[in-house]
Amino acid sequence: MMMHFDLAQTAPAAAPVPCQDASFCQQCDVRARAICGTLEDDERVALNRLGRRVTVQAGQTVMWEGDDATIVANVIEGTLKLSASTGDGREQIVGVVYPSDFIGRPFGRSTPHSVTALTDARLCLFTRGAFDGFARTHPELGHRLLQRTLDDLDRARAWMLLLGRKNAREKIATFLLDMSHRLAGEGAGPLDRFALPLSRQQVADVLGLTIETVSRQMTDMKRAGIIALPNRRTVEILDRDQLACCAEAA
Amino acid sequence: MMMHFDLAQTAPAAAPVPCQDASFCQQCDVRARAICGTLEDDERVALNRLGRRVTVQAGQTVMWEGDDATIVANVIEGTLKLSASTGDGREQIVGVVYPSDFIGRPFGRSTPHSVTALTDARLCLFTRGAFDGFARTHPELGHRLLQRTLDDLDRARAWMLLLGRKNAREKIATFLLDMSHRLAGEGAGPLDRFALPLSRQQVADVLGLTIETVSRQMTDMKRAGIIALPNRRTVEILDRDQLACCAEAA
DNA sequence: GACTGTCCTTGTCCTCTGTCAAAAGGGGGG
DNA sequence: CCCCCCTTTTGACAGAGGACAAGGACAGTC
């Protein structure tokens, strides 16, 4: 049975560092895509007063599985993982979040999974009580949150098909294609070359595999000329059709 | 590679049969728990005018994966499955829904998974356009839908841990415990004896296993005195502690 | 530039679960 | 009451992926 402990993950939770820059949302990179994007100016100012900008370092855990749900946040910059684990330390990454995504569990008692920064990240953080109250009185915000949650649910269910029914080769191929789309910027097409924000172990934790199987499959695909791996973190897709083919049936 | 086709599932989609009983929501069994539960009387009457009661038979598919999302519904009675499948016919059940649950994909273009009745069922059906419009103008409904969607997302992610990291024994044990809770009525404790709404094949499709593995594991647990299987569909939990133990670490 | 710790790759073996096949059990219809 | 069909169980075997171990590559430090 697989078992591992990620040192970074057992480090103490981030002591949120208030960002020096107290500027308002006007310059916010992700405003258009985040849930606050459609708020009126005065509403946004009110929401902004409730939150604060914080930075977290790669490896820091922002929320712990099972803890009381006391904060929520928008991701401004960086990549984070959502993870759940069994009593004996097996881990499953249940989501990867990118800039403009929302994290935390509003309207609930406890946080169902841990949230850990994969890269250095910047968040726009709210206490849950303040956020919940604001969301209840601003239907437009609630609606954006609903749409985002529905999308997350669709993605989670699509991933359940992968976890339950795909083999290692299909999992890796699906994962690489997904990454090439998710890492692309606003409206841009899929990337043919990108830096994975995940280590091999983390890729394994996303796909329900072991690190060895991930490594072997990626090496095999490299040998087959489907992808190139110029260095540990960089992936280049050489034959996207072939990769898509691998993703559906190995 | 596993592969199977469920005849029932390839049957033509339900031709929704308008329910004779045109009574209003007052007598609705699930109103309190459904998303319409907190609407004011006049709002509920308005919503009711948009929907219609339909019955579907076990095996009928209400929505097809990938189709345009044209309807949504509340489940009044019965059990249904949400399923996704690969191009070559492998299936994964991504959710099981019970009375008072909501089905369909509001505010979206296409249905991400099929919805099929496991038992005969009664639904309160809305066209998506009408429902979306109503939800947008009634924040209370949107909020209930948001809470439900957040709960569904938590459940889906918990299931991802099961699919990715648990072995067959743990999967079966977790599944049986989950069923014993979900099948219990409003506020009631977990059931020690219940009728599974799923065939062995469907249990396999929920857990990402084969029917043979499901059968073997259940027989093993029966032999170990943890459960009893008086007939094909009935499960009795004899030693809940032991079962909970199996669910965490085999 | 050598060192050191971490992450990744590769090799070998083994186990769990899938696959294929056949028998057994149950429920409904004649 | 018997028969037939479908679901489930059981058996034998194989293979994908996990476990364990060792070697290699890379980045940061001295």
PDB file of C-alpha atoms (C1' of nucleotides) in Angstrom, chain C residues 28-30, chain D residues 1-3:
ATOM      1  C1'  DG C  28     -41.149 -14.646 -13.389  1.00  0.00           C
ATOM      2  C1'  DG C  29     -43.957 -16.828 -16.916  1.00  0.00           C
ATOM      3  C1'  DG C  30     -46.037 -20.618 -18.871  1.00  0.00           C
TER       4       DG C  30
ATOM      5  C1'  DC D   1     -44.435 -26.807 -10.486  1.00  0.00           C
ATOM      6  C1'  DC D   2     -41.061 -26.583 -13.803  1.00  0.00           C
ATOM      7  C1'  DC D   3     -38.353 -24.118 -16.995  1.00  0.00           C
TER       8       DC D   3
END
